[in-house]
Coordinates of C-alpha atoms in Angstrom, one line a residue:
Chain A
M68 CA 0.0 0.0 0.0
I69 CA 2.7 2.4 1.0
K70 CA 4.8 1.3 -1.9
K71 CA 1.9 1.9 -4.3
Q72 CA 1.3 5.4 -2.9
F73 CA 5.0 6.2 -3.3
Q74 CA 4.9 4.9 -6.9
T75 CA 1.9 7.2 -7.7
S76 CA 3.4 10.3 -6.2
K77 CA 6.7 9.5 -7.9
N78 CA 4.9 9.3 -11.3
V79 CA 3.1 12.5 -10.6
T80 CA 6.3 14.3 -9.7
L81 CA 8.0 12.9 -12.8
V82 CA 5.2 13.9 -15.2
S83 CA 5.1 17.4 -13.7
L84 CA 8.9 17.8 -14.0
A85 CA 8.8 16.7 -17.6
F86 CA 6.0 19.2 -18.3
I87 CA 7.9 22.0 -16.7
A88 CA 11.0 21.0 -18.7
C89 CA 9.0 21.2 -21.9
V90 CA 7.5 24.6 -21.3
I91 CA 10.6 26.4 -20.0
P92 CA 11.7 27.6 -23.5
F93 CA 8.4 29.4 -23.9
L94 CA 9.4 31.8 -21.1
D95 CA 11.6 33.3 -23.8
N96 CA 14.4 34.1 -21.5
T97 CA 17.8 33.5 -23.2
Y98 CA 19.7 33.2 -19.9
V99 CA 17.3 30.5 -18.6
I100 CA 17.5 28.5 -21.9
H101 CA 21.3 28.8 -21.9
F102 CA 21.5 27.7 -18.3
M103 CA 19.2 24.7 -18.9
I104 CA 21.2 23.6 -21.9
H105 CA 24.3 23.7 -19.7
V106 CA 22.4 21.6 -17.1
F107 CA 21.3 19.1 -19.7
T108 CA 24.9 18.7 -21.1
T109 CA 26.2 18.0 -17.6
M110 CA 23.4 15.5 -17.0
A111 CA 24.0 13.7 -20.3
Y112 CA 27.7 13.4 -19.6
A113 CA 27.0 12.3 -16.0
L114 CA 24.5 9.7 -17.2
S115 CA 26.9 8.2 -19.7
W116 CA 29.8 8.1 -17.3
N117 CA 27.6 6.6 -14.6
I118 CA 26.9 3.6 -16.8
M119 CA 30.5 2.4 -16.5
A120 CA 31.5 3.7 -13.1
G121 CA 28.2 3.5 -11.2
F122 CA 27.5 -0.1 -12.2
C123 CA 31.0 -1.7 -12.6
G124 CA 32.9 0.6 -10.1
Q125 CA 35.7 1.2 -12.5
Y126 CA 36.4 5.0 -12.6
S127 CA 37.5 6.1 -16.0
F128 CA 39.1 9.6 -16.0
G129 CA 39.4 9.6 -19.7
H130 CA 35.8 10.0 -20.9
A131 CA 36.6 13.3 -22.5
L132 CA 38.4 11.2 -25.1
Y133 CA 35.2 9.8 -26.5
A134 CA 33.4 13.1 -26.3
G135 CA 36.2 14.8 -28.1
L136 CA 36.6 12.2 -30.8
G137 CA 32.8 12.2 -31.4
G138 CA 32.8 16.0 -31.8
Y139 CA 35.9 16.0 -34.0
F140 CA 34.7 13.3 -36.4
S141 CA 31.2 14.7 -36.9
A142 CA 32.5 18.3 -37.2
Y143 CA 35.1 17.2 -39.8
L144 CA 32.7 15.2 -41.8
F145 CA 30.2 18.0 -41.8
T146 CA 32.6 20.8 -42.8
Q147 CA 34.4 18.7 -45.5
Y148 CA 31.6 16.5 -46.9
Q149 CA 28.4 18.2 -45.6
L150 CA 27.4 14.9 -44.0
S151 CA 24.6 15.3 -41.6
P152 CA 25.7 14.6 -38.0
F153 CA 22.7 12.4 -37.4
L154 CA 24.0 10.2 -40.2
C155 CA 27.4 10.0 -38.5
I156 CA 26.1 9.4 -35.0
P157 CA 25.6 5.6 -35.4
F158 CA 29.1 5.1 -36.8
I159 CA 30.7 7.4 -34.2
F160 CA 28.7 5.5 -31.5
L161 CA 30.1 2.2 -32.8
F162 CA 33.7 3.5 -33.2
C163 CA 33.9 5.2 -29.8
G164 CA 32.1 2.3 -28.2
A165 CA 34.5 -0.2 -29.7
L166 CA 37.4 1.9 -28.5
G167 CA 36.2 2.2 -24.9
G168 CA 35.0 -1.4 -24.9
G169 CA 38.4 -2.6 -26.2
I170 CA 40.2 -0.7 -23.4
A171 CA 37.8 -2.1 -20.8
Y172 CA 38.1 -5.6 -22.3
L173 CA 41.9 -5.5 -22.2
S174 CA 42.1 -4.1 -18.7
A175 CA 39.5 -6.6 -17.4
R176 CA 41.4 -9.5 -19.0
L177 CA 44.7 -8.3 -17.6
K178 CA 43.1 -7.5 -14.2
I179 CA 44.0 -3.8 -14.4
E180 CA 41.8 -2.4 -11.7
H181 CA 41.1 0.8 -9.8
A182 CA 44.0 3.2 -9.8
Y183 CA 45.7 1.4 -12.7
F184 CA 42.5 1.5 -14.8
T185 CA 42.1 5.2 -14.1
L186 CA 45.6 5.8 -15.1
L187 CA 45.3 3.8 -18.3
T188 CA 42.3 5.8 -19.4
I189 CA 44.2 9.1 -18.6
A190 CA 47.1 7.8 -20.7
F191 CA 44.8 7.2 -23.7
L192 CA 43.3 10.6 -23.3
E193 CA 46.6 12.4 -23.0
C194 CA 48.0 10.5 -26.0
T195 CA 45.1 11.6 -28.1
R196 CA 45.4 15.2 -27.0
I197 CA 49.1 15.4 -27.8
L198 CA 48.5 13.7 -31.2
F199 CA 45.7 16.1 -32.1
E200 CA 47.7 19.2 -30.9
A201 CA 51.0 18.2 -32.6
G202 CA 49.8 16.2 -35.5
Q203 CA 48.0 19.0 -37.4
W204 CA 45.0 16.7 -38.0
F205 CA 41.6 18.3 -38.0
G206 CA 43.1 21.8 -37.7
G207 CA 45.7 21.0 -35.0
A208 CA 46.1 23.3 -32.1
S209 CA 44.4 26.2 -33.9
G210 CA 41.1 24.4 -33.7
L211 CA 38.2 23.3 -35.9
F212 CA 35.2 25.5 -36.6
I213 CA 31.8 24.6 -37.7
P214 CA 30.3 27.3 -40.1
L215 CA 27.1 29.0 -38.9
S216 CA 24.1 29.0 -41.2
L217 CA 21.2 31.4 -41.4
T218 CA 18.5 28.8 -41.8
D219 CA 17.6 26.3 -39.0
S220 CA 18.0 22.7 -40.0
L221 CA 17.4 19.9 -37.6
L222 CA 19.2 17.4 -39.9
N223 CA 22.4 19.4 -39.9
L224 CA 22.0 20.4 -36.2
R225 CA 22.2 24.0 -37.2
L226 CA 19.6 25.2 -34.7
S227 CA 18.8 28.1 -32.4
E228 CA 19.2 27.8 -28.6
F229 CA 15.5 26.9 -28.6
G230 CA 16.0 23.9 -30.9
F231 CA 19.1 22.7 -29.0
Y232 CA 17.1 22.8 -25.8
Y233 CA 14.8 20.1 -27.1
V234 CA 17.5 18.1 -28.7
F235 CA 19.3 17.9 -25.3
L236 CA 16.1 17.3 -23.5
C237 CA 15.4 14.3 -25.7
L238 CA 18.9 13.0 -25.3
V239 CA 18.7 13.2 -21.5
T240 CA 15.3 11.5 -21.4
F241 CA 16.6 8.8 -23.7
F242 CA 19.7 8.2 -21.5
T243 CA 17.6 8.1 -18.4
F244 CA 15.4 5.4 -19.8
V245 CA 18.3 3.4 -21.0
T246 CA 20.0 3.6 -17.6
R247 CA 16.8 2.7 -16.0
G248 CA 16.5 -0.3 -18.4
I249 CA 20.0 -1.5 -17.7
F250 CA 19.4 -1.1 -13.9
K251 CA 16.6 -3.6 -14.1
H252 CA 18.2 -5.8 -16.8
R253 CA 20.4 -8.9 -16.2
L254 CA 23.4 -6.8 -17.4
G255 CA 22.9 -4.2 -14.7
H256 CA 22.5 -6.9 -12.0
S257 CA 25.7 -8.7 -13.0
A258 CA 27.6 -5.4 -13.3
R259 CA 26.5 -4.4 -9.8
A260 CA 27.4 -7.9 -8.5
L261 CA 30.9 -7.6 -9.9
N262 CA 31.3 -4.2 -8.4
H263 CA 30.6 -5.6 -4.9
N264 CA 32.8 -8.6 -5.2
I265 CA 34.4 -9.6 -8.5
D266 CA 35.6 -13.0 -7.4
A267 CA 32.2 -14.0 -6.0
A268 CA 30.5 -12.7 -9.1
H269 CA 32.9 -14.8 -11.2
S270 CA 32.2 -17.9 -9.2
V271 CA 28.4 -17.7 -9.6
G272 CA 28.9 -17.7 -13.3
I273 CA 28.9 -14.1 -14.4
N274 CA 31.2 -13.3 -17.3
T275 CA 33.0 -10.4 -15.7
V276 CA 35.2 -9.5 -18.6
K277 CA 32.2 -9.4 -21.1
T278 CA 30.0 -7.5 -18.7
Q279 CA 32.6 -4.8 -18.1
A280 CA 33.4 -4.5 -21.9
I281 CA 29.7 -4.2 -22.8
M282 CA 29.1 -1.5 -20.1
M283 CA 32.1 0.5 -21.2
F284 CA 30.9 0.1 -24.8
I285 CA 27.5 1.7 -24.0
S286 CA 29.1 4.3 -21.7
S287 CA 31.7 5.5 -24.2
G288 CA 29.3 5.4 -27.1
F289 CA 26.8 7.6 -25.2
T290 CA 29.6 10.0 -24.3
S291 CA 30.5 10.4 -27.9
I292 CA 26.9 11.2 -28.9
V293 CA 26.8 14.0 -26.3
G294 CA 30.2 15.1 -27.6
V295 CA 28.7 15.4 -31.2
I296 CA 25.8 17.5 -30.1
S297 CA 27.7 19.8 -27.8
A298 CA 30.3 20.3 -30.5
F299 CA 27.6 21.5 -32.9
Y300 CA 26.2 23.7 -30.1
Q301 CA 29.5 25.3 -29.4
N302 CA 30.6 25.5 -33.1
S303 CA 34.3 25.2 -32.2
L304 CA 36.7 22.5 -31.1
F305 CA 40.2 22.9 -29.6
P306 CA 42.3 19.9 -28.7
D307 CA 43.4 21.3 -25.3
Q308 CA 39.7 21.8 -24.3
A309 CA 38.1 18.8 -26.0
F310 CA 40.6 16.4 -24.6
S311 CA 41.3 18.1 -21.3
M312 CA 41.4 16.3 -17.9
Q313 CA 39.3 19.1 -16.5
K314 CA 36.4 18.1 -18.8
S315 CA 36.7 14.5 -17.7
L316 CA 36.7 15.6 -14.0
N317 CA 33.5 17.7 -14.6
M318 CA 31.8 14.6 -16.0
I319 CA 32.8 12.6 -12.9
I320 CA 31.9 15.1 -10.2
A321 CA 28.2 15.4 -11.0
P322 CA 27.3 11.7 -10.7
L323 CA 29.4 11.2 -7.7
L324 CA 27.8 14.2 -6.0
G325 CA 24.3 13.0 -7.0
G326 CA 24.8 9.3 -6.2
L327 CA 26.1 6.5 -8.3
G328 CA 24.1 3.8 -10.0
S329 CA 20.6 5.1 -10.4
P330 CA 19.9 7.6 -13.2
W331 CA 18.2 10.0 -10.8
G332 CA 21.5 10.6 -8.9
S333 CA 23.2 11.8 -12.1
L334 CA 20.3 14.1 -12.9
I335 CA 20.3 15.7 -9.5
G336 CA 24.1 15.9 -9.6
G337 CA 23.9 17.7 -12.9
I338 CA 21.5 20.3 -11.5
I339 CA 23.5 20.8 -8.3
M340 CA 26.9 21.2 -10.1
T341 CA 25.6 23.7 -12.7
T342 CA 23.7 25.7 -10.1
L343 CA 26.7 25.8 -7.9
G344 CA 29.0 27.0 -10.7
E345 CA 26.5 29.8 -11.6
S346 CA 26.0 30.9 -8.1
I347 CA 29.7 31.1 -7.4
D348 CA 30.0 33.3 -10.5
W349 CA 27.1 35.5 -9.3
F350 CA 28.6 35.7 -5.8
L351 CA 32.0 36.7 -7.2
E352 CA 30.4 39.4 -9.4
I353 CA 28.7 40.8 -6.3
I354 CA 31.9 41.1 -4.3
D355 CA 33.7 42.4 -7.4
F356 CA 36.6 40.0 -7.3
E357 CA 38.2 39.5 -10.6
K358 CA 41.4 37.5 -9.9
G359 CA 41.3 34.1 -11.5
G360 CA 41.4 31.0 -9.3
L361 CA 39.1 31.9 -6.4
K362 CA 36.0 30.3 -8.1
Q363 CA 37.9 27.0 -8.4
V364 CA 39.0 27.2 -4.8
I365 CA 35.5 27.7 -3.5
Y366 CA 34.3 25.0 -5.8
G367 CA 36.9 22.6 -4.4
I368 CA 36.1 23.4 -0.8
I369 CA 32.4 22.9 -1.3
L370 CA 33.1 19.6 -3.1
L371 CA 35.4 18.5 -0.3
I372 CA 32.8 19.2 2.3
V373 CA 30.0 17.5 0.4
I374 CA 32.0 14.3 -0.5
L375 CA 33.2 13.9 3.1
K376 CA 29.8 14.5 4.7
I377 CA 27.7 12.5 2.2
P378 CA 30.0 10.0 0.5
R379 CA 27.1 8.1 -1.1
G380 CA 25.8 11.1 -2.8
V381 CA 22.6 13.2 -2.5
W382 CA 20.1 10.8 -4.1
P383 CA 19.9 8.1 -1.4
H384 CA 19.2 10.7 1.2
I385 CA 16.4 12.3 -0.9
K386 CA 14.9 8.9 -1.5
K387 CA 14.8 8.1 2.1
Y388 CA 13.3 11.4 2.9
A389 CA 10.7 11.1 0.2
K390 CA 9.7 7.5 1.3
T391 CA 8.9 8.7 4.8
Y392 CA 6.7 11.5 3.7
F393 CA 4.7 10.1 0.7
Chain B
M43 CA 74.6 8.7 -37.5
D44 CA 76.1 11.4 -35.4
L45 CA 77.7 9.7 -32.4
T46 CA 78.5 12.9 -30.5
A47 CA 74.8 14.0 -30.7
L48 CA 73.6 10.5 -29.7
F49 CA 76.0 10.6 -26.7
Q50 CA 74.9 14.1 -25.8
V51 CA 71.2 13.2 -26.0
T52 CA 71.7 10.1 -24.0
C53 CA 73.5 11.9 -21.2
N54 CA 70.9 14.6 -21.1
G55 CA 68.2 11.9 -20.9
I56 CA 69.9 10.1 -18.1
L57 CA 70.4 13.2 -16.1
T58 CA 66.7 14.2 -16.6
G59 CA 65.7 10.6 -15.8
M60 CA 67.4 10.7 -12.4
I61 CA 65.5 13.9 -11.5
Y62 CA 62.3 12.3 -12.7
G63 CA 62.8 9.2 -10.7
Q64 CA 63.5 11.1 -7.5
M65 CA 60.4 13.3 -8.2
A66 CA 58.1 10.4 -8.1
L67 CA 59.4 8.8 -4.9
A68 CA 57.2 10.8 -2.5
L69 CA 54.1 9.8 -4.4
S70 CA 55.3 6.2 -4.3
I71 CA 55.9 6.0 -0.6
I72 CA 52.7 7.8 0.3
Y73 CA 50.7 5.4 -1.8
G74 CA 52.7 2.4 -0.4
V75 CA 51.9 3.3 3.2
T76 CA 48.5 4.9 3.1
R77 CA 47.0 3.4 -0.1
I78 CA 46.0 6.9 -1.2
I79 CA 46.9 8.3 -4.6
N80 CA 48.0 11.8 -3.9
F81 CA 46.6 13.8 -6.8
A82 CA 48.1 17.0 -5.3
H83 CA 51.6 15.7 -5.7
G84 CA 52.5 17.9 -8.6
D85 CA 50.8 20.9 -7.0
M86 CA 53.0 20.4 -3.9
I87 CA 56.2 20.2 -5.9
V88 CA 55.2 23.2 -7.9
G89 CA 54.3 25.1 -4.7
A90 CA 57.7 24.3 -3.2
M91 CA 59.4 25.3 -6.4
L92 CA 57.6 28.6 -6.6
F93 CA 58.4 29.3 -3.0
L94 CA 62.0 28.5 -3.6
C95 CA 62.2 30.7 -6.7
M96 CA 60.4 33.5 -4.9
I97 CA 62.7 33.6 -1.9
S98 CA 65.8 33.1 -4.2
N99 CA 64.9 36.3 -6.0
T100 CA 65.1 38.4 -2.7
Y101 CA 68.4 40.1 -1.7
I102 CA 69.6 37.3 0.6
D103 CA 71.8 35.2 -1.6
N104 CA 72.2 31.9 0.1
L105 CA 70.8 28.8 -1.6
S106 CA 71.1 26.5 1.4
L107 CA 69.2 28.9 3.6
H108 CA 66.4 29.0 0.9
F109 CA 66.4 25.3 0.7
V110 CA 66.1 24.8 4.4
L111 CA 63.1 27.2 4.4
T112 CA 61.5 25.3 1.5
L113 CA 62.1 22.0 3.4
M114 CA 60.4 23.3 6.5
L115 CA 57.4 24.5 4.5
S116 CA 57.0 21.3 2.5
V117 CA 57.4 19.0 5.5
T118 CA 54.8 21.1 7.4
V119 CA 52.4 20.9 4.5
V120 CA 52.7 17.1 3.9
W121 CA 52.6 16.4 7.6
G122 CA 49.5 18.5 7.9
M123 CA 47.9 16.7 4.9
Q124 CA 48.7 13.4 6.6
K125 CA 47.1 14.4 9.9
T126 CA 43.9 15.8 8.2
V127 CA 43.1 14.5 4.8
F128 CA 45.0 11.2 4.4
N129 CA 44.1 9.9 7.9
L130 CA 40.4 10.7 7.2
L131 CA 40.5 9.0 3.8
R132 CA 42.3 5.8 4.6
T133 CA 39.2 3.8 5.4
K134 CA 37.0 5.3 2.7
R135 CA 36.0 3.8 -0.6
D136 CA 38.0 4.3 -3.8
G137 CA 35.6 6.8 -5.4
V138 CA 35.5 9.0 -2.3
Q139 CA 39.3 9.0 -2.2
F140 CA 39.6 10.0 -5.8
I141 CA 37.2 12.8 -5.6
T142 CA 38.5 14.2 -2.3
M143 CA 42.1 14.1 -3.7
A144 CA 40.9 15.7 -6.9
A145 CA 39.2 18.4 -4.8
V146 CA 42.3 18.9 -2.7
S147 CA 44.4 19.2 -6.0
I148 CA 41.9 21.8 -7.4
I149 CA 42.2 23.8 -4.2
F150 CA 46.0 23.7 -4.1
L151 CA 46.4 24.5 -7.7
N152 CA 44.1 27.5 -7.7
A153 CA 45.4 28.8 -4.4
L154 CA 48.8 28.8 -5.9
L155 CA 47.4 30.6 -8.9
L156 CA 45.9 33.2 -6.6
I157 CA 49.1 33.7 -4.7
F158 CA 51.7 33.5 -7.5
G159 CA 49.7 34.4 -10.6
A160 CA 50.2 32.7 -14.0
D161 CA 53.8 34.1 -14.5
T162 CA 56.9 31.9 -15.1
F163 CA 59.5 32.0 -12.4
T164 CA 63.2 31.2 -12.6
L165 CA 65.6 30.2 -9.8
S166 CA 68.3 32.8 -9.4
A167 CA 71.3 30.7 -8.8
P168 CA 74.6 31.2 -10.6
I169 CA 75.2 27.4 -11.2
T170 CA 72.3 27.1 -13.6
L171 CA 74.1 29.4 -16.1
E172 CA 77.4 27.6 -16.3
S173 CA 78.1 24.6 -18.5
L174 CA 80.4 21.7 -18.1
E175 CA 82.5 20.1 -20.8
F176 CA 82.9 16.4 -20.6
F177 CA 84.8 14.8 -23.5
A178 CA 83.0 16.3 -26.5
I179 CA 79.6 17.0 -24.9
Q180 CA 78.3 20.0 -23.2
L181 CA 76.3 19.6 -20.0
N182 CA 74.5 22.2 -18.0
Y183 CA 76.2 22.4 -14.6
G184 CA 72.9 23.0 -12.8
K185 CA 71.5 19.9 -14.4
V186 CA 74.4 17.7 -13.4
V187 CA 74.3 19.0 -9.8
G188 CA 70.5 18.5 -9.7
A189 CA 70.8 14.9 -11.1
M190 CA 73.5 14.0 -8.7
T191 CA 71.5 15.3 -5.7
A192 CA 68.5 13.4 -7.0
L193 CA 70.5 10.2 -7.4
G194 CA 72.1 10.7 -3.9
T195 CA 68.6 11.1 -2.3
T196 CA 67.3 8.0 -4.1
I197 CA 70.2 5.9 -3.0
G198 CA 69.9 7.3 0.5
L199 CA 66.2 6.4 0.6
F200 CA 67.0 2.9 -0.7
L201 CA 69.6 2.3 2.0
F202 CA 67.2 3.8 4.6
F203 CA 64.6 1.2 3.7
K204 CA 67.1 -1.6 3.5
K205 CA 69.2 -0.9 6.6
T206 CA 67.4 1.1 9.3
Y207 CA 64.8 -0.2 11.7
I208 CA 62.3 2.6 10.9
G209 CA 62.8 2.0 7.2
K210 CA 62.0 -1.7 7.6
A211 CA 58.9 -0.8 9.7
I212 CA 57.6 1.5 7.0
K213 CA 58.1 -1.3 4.5
A214 CA 56.3 -3.7 6.7
V215 CA 53.3 -1.4 7.0
S216 CA 53.2 -1.0 3.2
I217 CA 53.3 -4.7 2.6
N218 CA 50.8 -5.8 5.2
P219 CA 49.1 -3.2 7.4
E220 CA 47.2 -5.6 9.5
G221 CA 50.2 -7.8 10.1
A222 CA 52.3 -4.8 11.0
F223 CA 49.7 -3.7 13.5
L224 CA 49.6 -7.2 15.0
I225 CA 53.3 -7.3 15.6
G226 CA 53.0 -4.1 17.5
L227 CA 54.0 -1.3 15.1
N228 CA 52.4 2.1 15.9
Q229 CA 50.6 2.9 12.6
Q230 CA 50.1 6.6 13.3
K231 CA 53.8 7.0 14.1
I232 CA 54.8 5.3 10.9
F233 CA 52.4 7.5 9.0
S234 CA 53.9 10.6 10.5
I235 CA 57.4 9.5 9.8
T236 CA 56.5 8.6 6.2
S237 CA 54.9 12.0 5.7
I238 CA 58.0 13.8 7.0
I239 CA 60.2 11.7 4.6
A240 CA 57.7 12.6 1.7
G241 CA 58.0 16.2 2.6
I242 CA 61.8 16.1 2.5
L243 CA 61.7 14.3 -0.9
I244 CA 59.3 16.9 -2.3
A245 CA 61.6 19.7 -1.2
V246 CA 64.6 18.0 -2.7
S247 CA 62.8 17.4 -6.0
A248 CA 61.7 21.0 -6.0
L249 CA 65.3 22.0 -5.7
C250 CA 66.6 19.6 -8.4
L251 CA 63.8 20.5 -10.8
S252 CA 64.3 24.3 -10.4
F253 CA 67.9 23.8 -11.6
V254 CA 66.5 22.4 -14.8
I255 CA 63.2 24.1 -15.8
D256 CA 61.5 27.4 -15.4
I257 CA 58.3 27.0 -13.5
S258 CA 54.8 28.2 -13.7
V259 CA 51.6 27.1 -11.9
Q260 CA 50.1 25.6 -15.1
S261 CA 52.7 22.8 -15.3
A262 CA 51.5 21.2 -12.0
P263 CA 49.0 18.7 -13.6
D264 CA 51.7 17.6 -16.1
I265 CA 54.1 16.9 -13.2
T266 CA 51.5 14.9 -11.3
L267 CA 50.7 12.8 -14.4
L268 CA 54.4 12.2 -15.1
C269 CA 54.9 11.1 -11.5
F270 CA 51.9 8.7 -11.8
I271 CA 53.4 7.1 -14.9
I272 CA 56.8 6.7 -13.3
V273 CA 55.3 5.2 -10.2
I274 CA 53.1 2.8 -12.0
M275 CA 55.8 1.8 -14.4
G276 CA 58.3 1.2 -11.7
G277 CA 56.0 -0.9 -9.6
L278 CA 54.4 0.8 -6.5
G279 CA 56.6 1.1 -3.5
S280 CA 59.8 0.0 -5.2
V281 CA 62.6 2.6 -5.0
P282 CA 65.0 1.0 -7.6
G283 CA 62.0 0.4 -9.9
T284 CA 61.0 4.1 -9.7
L285 CA 64.5 5.2 -10.5
L286 CA 64.6 2.8 -13.5
A287 CA 61.3 4.0 -14.8
G288 CA 62.4 7.6 -14.4
L289 CA 65.6 6.9 -16.4
L290 CA 63.5 5.1 -19.1
I291 CA 61.1 8.0 -19.4
G292 CA 63.8 10.6 -19.3
M293 CA 65.8 8.9 -22.0
S294 CA 62.9 8.2 -24.3
E295 CA 61.7 11.8 -23.9
S296 CA 65.1 13.1 -24.9
Y297 CA 65.4 10.8 -27.9
V298 CA 61.9 11.6 -29.1
G299 CA 62.5 15.3 -28.6
Y300 CA 65.8 15.2 -30.6
Y301 CA 65.1 12.7 -33.4
I302 CA 61.3 13.1 -34.0
S303 CA 59.9 16.4 -32.7
P304 CA 59.8 18.2 -29.4
L305 CA 56.1 18.4 -29.8
Y306 CA 55.8 14.6 -29.3
K307 CA 58.1 14.6 -26.3
S308 CA 55.5 14.1 -23.6
L309 CA 53.8 11.4 -25.7
S310 CA 56.6 8.9 -25.2
G311 CA 55.8 8.5 -21.4
F312 CA 52.2 7.7 -22.1
V313 CA 53.0 5.3 -24.9
L314 CA 55.5 3.5 -22.7
L315 CA 52.9 3.3 -19.9
I316 CA 50.2 1.8 -22.1
T317 CA 52.7 -0.7 -23.5
L318 CA 53.9 -1.7 -20.1
L319 CA 50.5 -2.0 -18.6
L320 CA 49.4 -4.3 -21.4
V321 CA 52.6 -6.4 -21.3
R322 CA 53.6 -6.4 -17.6
P323 CA 50.8 -4.9 -15.4
Q324 CA 52.7 -5.4 -12.1
G325 CA 55.4 -2.8 -13.1
L326 CA 59.1 -3.2 -13.9
I327 CA 60.1 -4.4 -10.5
R328 CA 57.5 -6.2 -8.4
L329 CA 57.3 -5.7 -4.7
K330 CA 57.0 -9.0 -2.9
T331 CA 53.8 -9.1 -1.0
T332 CA 53.9 -12.6 0.5

C-alpha cells in the first residue's frame, strides 16, 4: 500500500517535472534556456559516465576522449563533406564504443583495476590530446570551426538555442530510460554484482570481462553522442579543451555528488553542479573579485565538504526522505 | 649517425631521468603506506618550487638557507595533509578518495594561482648558467648538480629502507598493514614519519627541478601525471623500480625530442605506460607481498 502510494506520487512528480522542462523555453528568457542547456549537457555526460562507473565501479578519468573524438569526427565530416551529424552518430557510437569497450576488455582481461584502470584511461586521453595538438589533424592546435548557417536545419544540427534545448532534453530523457532499463536488466545486476565482489560474481557464473566490456561500450558510445551534439552547439573545437582532464573531471563530479548507479542521482548531480557554478560566478560578481582561481578554490572546498559529509551522494538521502513523507 | 649527438642526447636523458625518478618517490611511498593516490603531488612540488624561486629572488643570496626554508614548508604541508586528509580518507571507498584528492588538488592549484599568478618563475642561482664540458659534450652544470642530488637522495632512501629499523617498519606497513599492526607497530607514528620523509623528498625534488626548468603554476598537472606514470611503471613502492622507470622515461623523452619532434616529447611516457600495462601490469620491479 505504502509502496503503491510512493509509486503514484513519484509518477506525478516525474510527469510534472517533464511538463515544466517542456514549457521552460516558452518563457523566452535566453539566460534560462542557456542555463538549462548547460544543465542538460552536464546531466547527459553524467548519465553516460555513470553507466560504467556507477555499475561496474571502474572509474574512468578519460571519458573526454570519446566526447572529443565524437565531436571532431562529426564536425570534420560536416565541414568537409556536408554529411549530416545524425547520419554520422551511429558510426561514431560504434567506433567510440568499440574503442572504450576494447580498453575495458583488455584491462578486465589483464586485471588492471582501480588506480591502474584510471591511469590507463588518462594515458589514452593524453596521448590523443598530444597527437591532435601536434599532428595537425583536423586543424591542429588552432582548432576546428563549424560554419554557422542562417537557416535552421534539424538534420544538420544548425539550430537556435530553442532547438538545441529540445535536442538535449530528448537526449537526457533517452539516456535516463536506457540507464533505468540497464538497472533492471540482467546486465545491470551482473555489473553491480561484480562491483561488490568480483571473485564472488565470477564464481556464480557471471562473465565479468564481457560485462565490463559491454558496459564500457555503452558508456563511451553515449559519451561520444553527447560530444557530437555539444560540439555543434559550441561551433568550435580545440584539442586542449576537447581532450582536457578538466572536462573528464567535470563529467565525474556530477554523478558522484548525486549518487552512483541510479539515473536520478546523475540528474540531481547535474542540477547541483551547474547551479553551484553559476551561483559562485554570481557571488564573485557581487563582491567584485576578478582575480582568477578563487572560483575554483570555493568549488573545491564545497566539493570536499559534500563528499566527506555524504559519501554516497545526495540521491539516497532524498529517496529516504521522500519515502517517509509520501 | 652522429655519435656525439647521440651521446649528448643520452647523457641529457639520463640526467633528466634521475631527477624524474626522484620526483616520483614521494608519491610512491605515500601510496605504499596509506594506499591513497596523492593527486596533489604535482601541486605540492610546484608550490615548493615557486616558494624557492620567490625567496631566491630576494636580496639574501644563500641557496642552502632558501632550501632549508622550503624544506620546512613542505614538511609542514605534507605532515598537515597526513594528519587531516590522508588519515580521514584511509578507510573510505576508492571513489571518495579519488574525488577528495581531486578536490584537494583543485584547491591547491588554484590557491597557488591566486598567490603567485600565472607568470613563469626562474631560480636565481649562478650554477644554472654555467656549463660543463665532458669529452666532446656540453652539459648544464645545474642539471648535473640536480641529477647527482636526486641520485644521492634516491640511493639514500633505498639504504634507509634496507638498513634502518624505521625503514623496515615502513616497508612492513606498506606490505601488510594488519600484520604490522599485529606485531606491535604504531601505525600513526609510521604514517607521520612517512609524511615527513615525503616532505623532504618533495623539497629535494623541487630544488633539483628548479635547476633544470622554469616553473609556472600551469605545469602542475603535467608533473602529477608524469609522476603517476613513473610510479606505476616502476612498480608501486619499489625505489629502484622508480629510478629505473624515471631513467627510461627521461631517455625516451630526450630521444623523441631530438630525433622526431619536441612536440611529441610528452607522448613517449604515455605510450611506454600503455605498452607496459598491457605487457607487464605489475610494473618493472614487483614488490614481494607474500
